[in-house]
Short mmCIF file of C-alpha atoms in Angstrom, two decimals:
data_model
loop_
_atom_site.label_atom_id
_atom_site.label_comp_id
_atom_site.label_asym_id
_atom_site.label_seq_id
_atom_site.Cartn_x
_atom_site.Cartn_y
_atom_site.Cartn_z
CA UNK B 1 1.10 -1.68 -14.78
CA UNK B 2 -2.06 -0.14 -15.88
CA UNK B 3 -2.42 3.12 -17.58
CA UNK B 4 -5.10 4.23 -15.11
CA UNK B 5 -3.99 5.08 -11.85
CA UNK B 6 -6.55 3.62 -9.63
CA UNK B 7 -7.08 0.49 -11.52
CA UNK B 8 -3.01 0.25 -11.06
CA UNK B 9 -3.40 1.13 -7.75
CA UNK B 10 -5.74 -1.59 -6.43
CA UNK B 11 -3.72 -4.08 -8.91
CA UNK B 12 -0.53 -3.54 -6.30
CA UNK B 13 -2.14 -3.10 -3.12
CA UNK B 14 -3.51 -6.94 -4.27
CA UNK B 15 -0.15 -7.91 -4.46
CA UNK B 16 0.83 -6.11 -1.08
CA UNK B 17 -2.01 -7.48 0.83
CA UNK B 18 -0.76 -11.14 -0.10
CA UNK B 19 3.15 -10.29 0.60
CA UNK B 20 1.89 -8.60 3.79
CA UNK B 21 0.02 -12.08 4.82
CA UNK B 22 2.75 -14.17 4.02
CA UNK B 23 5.19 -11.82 5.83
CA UNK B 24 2.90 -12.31 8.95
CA UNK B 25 2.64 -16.24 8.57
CA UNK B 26 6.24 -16.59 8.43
CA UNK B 27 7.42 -13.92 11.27
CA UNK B 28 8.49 -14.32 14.45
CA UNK B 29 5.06 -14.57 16.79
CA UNK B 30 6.72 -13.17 19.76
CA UNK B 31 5.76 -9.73 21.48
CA UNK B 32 9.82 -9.12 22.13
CA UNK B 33 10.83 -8.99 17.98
CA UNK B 34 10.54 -6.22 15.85
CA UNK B 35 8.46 -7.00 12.56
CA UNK B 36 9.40 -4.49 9.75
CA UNK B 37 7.78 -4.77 6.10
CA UNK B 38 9.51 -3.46 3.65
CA UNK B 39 7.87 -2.30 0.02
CA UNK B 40 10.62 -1.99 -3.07
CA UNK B 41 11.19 1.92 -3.64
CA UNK B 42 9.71 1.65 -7.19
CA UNK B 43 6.68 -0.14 -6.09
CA UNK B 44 4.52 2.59 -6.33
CA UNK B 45 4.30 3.35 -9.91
CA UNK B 46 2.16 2.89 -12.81
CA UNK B 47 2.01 2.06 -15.89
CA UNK B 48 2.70 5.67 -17.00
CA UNK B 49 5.45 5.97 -14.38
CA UNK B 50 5.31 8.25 -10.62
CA UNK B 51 1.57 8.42 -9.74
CA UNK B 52 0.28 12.23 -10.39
CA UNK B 53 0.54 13.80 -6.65
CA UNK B 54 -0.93 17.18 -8.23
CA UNK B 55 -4.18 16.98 -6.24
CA UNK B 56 -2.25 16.12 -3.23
CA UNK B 57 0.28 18.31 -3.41
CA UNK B 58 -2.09 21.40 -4.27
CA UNK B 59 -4.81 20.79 -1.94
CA UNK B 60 -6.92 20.12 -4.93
CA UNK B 61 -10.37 18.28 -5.82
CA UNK B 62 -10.29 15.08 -7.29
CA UNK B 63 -8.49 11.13 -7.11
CA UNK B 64 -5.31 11.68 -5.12
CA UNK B 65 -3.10 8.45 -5.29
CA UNK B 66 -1.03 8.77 -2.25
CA UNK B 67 -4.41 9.78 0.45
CA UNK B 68 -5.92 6.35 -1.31
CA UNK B 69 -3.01 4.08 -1.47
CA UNK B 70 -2.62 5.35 2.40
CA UNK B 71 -6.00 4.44 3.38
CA UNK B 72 -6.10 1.15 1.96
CA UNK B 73 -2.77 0.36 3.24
CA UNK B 74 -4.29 1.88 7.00
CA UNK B 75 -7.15 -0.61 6.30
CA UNK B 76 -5.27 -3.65 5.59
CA UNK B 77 -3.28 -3.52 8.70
CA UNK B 78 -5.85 -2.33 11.41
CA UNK B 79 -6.59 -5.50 13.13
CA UNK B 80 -4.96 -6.95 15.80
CA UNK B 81 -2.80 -9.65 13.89
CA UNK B 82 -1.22 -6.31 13.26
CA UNK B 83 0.36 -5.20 16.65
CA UNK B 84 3.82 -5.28 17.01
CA UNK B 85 4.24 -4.32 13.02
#
């Protein structure tokens, strides 16, 4: 990984995006199965080890790792290909 935290960040939500379009092309279509993606625990971590959660944890100013990775992962999944995920 990458020593800074949001160049690591958008590295891995890279990778995500294409396991998360190859998970789609391969699933079941059908309205009736249950499609469940699922990340390794570890996944999340940079170069420097556990992203720093200080700003998110205290309420603080400044780049807060989990509120972006959450976004982007929000974004990547908002369209209708989506429903039923």
């Amino acid at each position: 990984g990458y020593d800074n935290e949001k160049e690591d960040i958008d590295m891995r939500l890279g990778i995500m995006e294409d396991a998360l379009r190859e998970a789609r092309e391969v699933a079941c279509d059908g309205p009736e199965t249950l499609k469940v993606f699922v990340a390794p625990e570890f996944y999340w971590r940079g170069g420097s080890g556990a992203y720093d959660a200080k700003a998110f944890l205290n309420d603080e100013e400044g780049f807060n790792p989990i509120e972006y990775i959450a976004d982007r992962l929000v974004e990547r999944v908002a369209g209708e290909e989506w429903n039923g995920w």
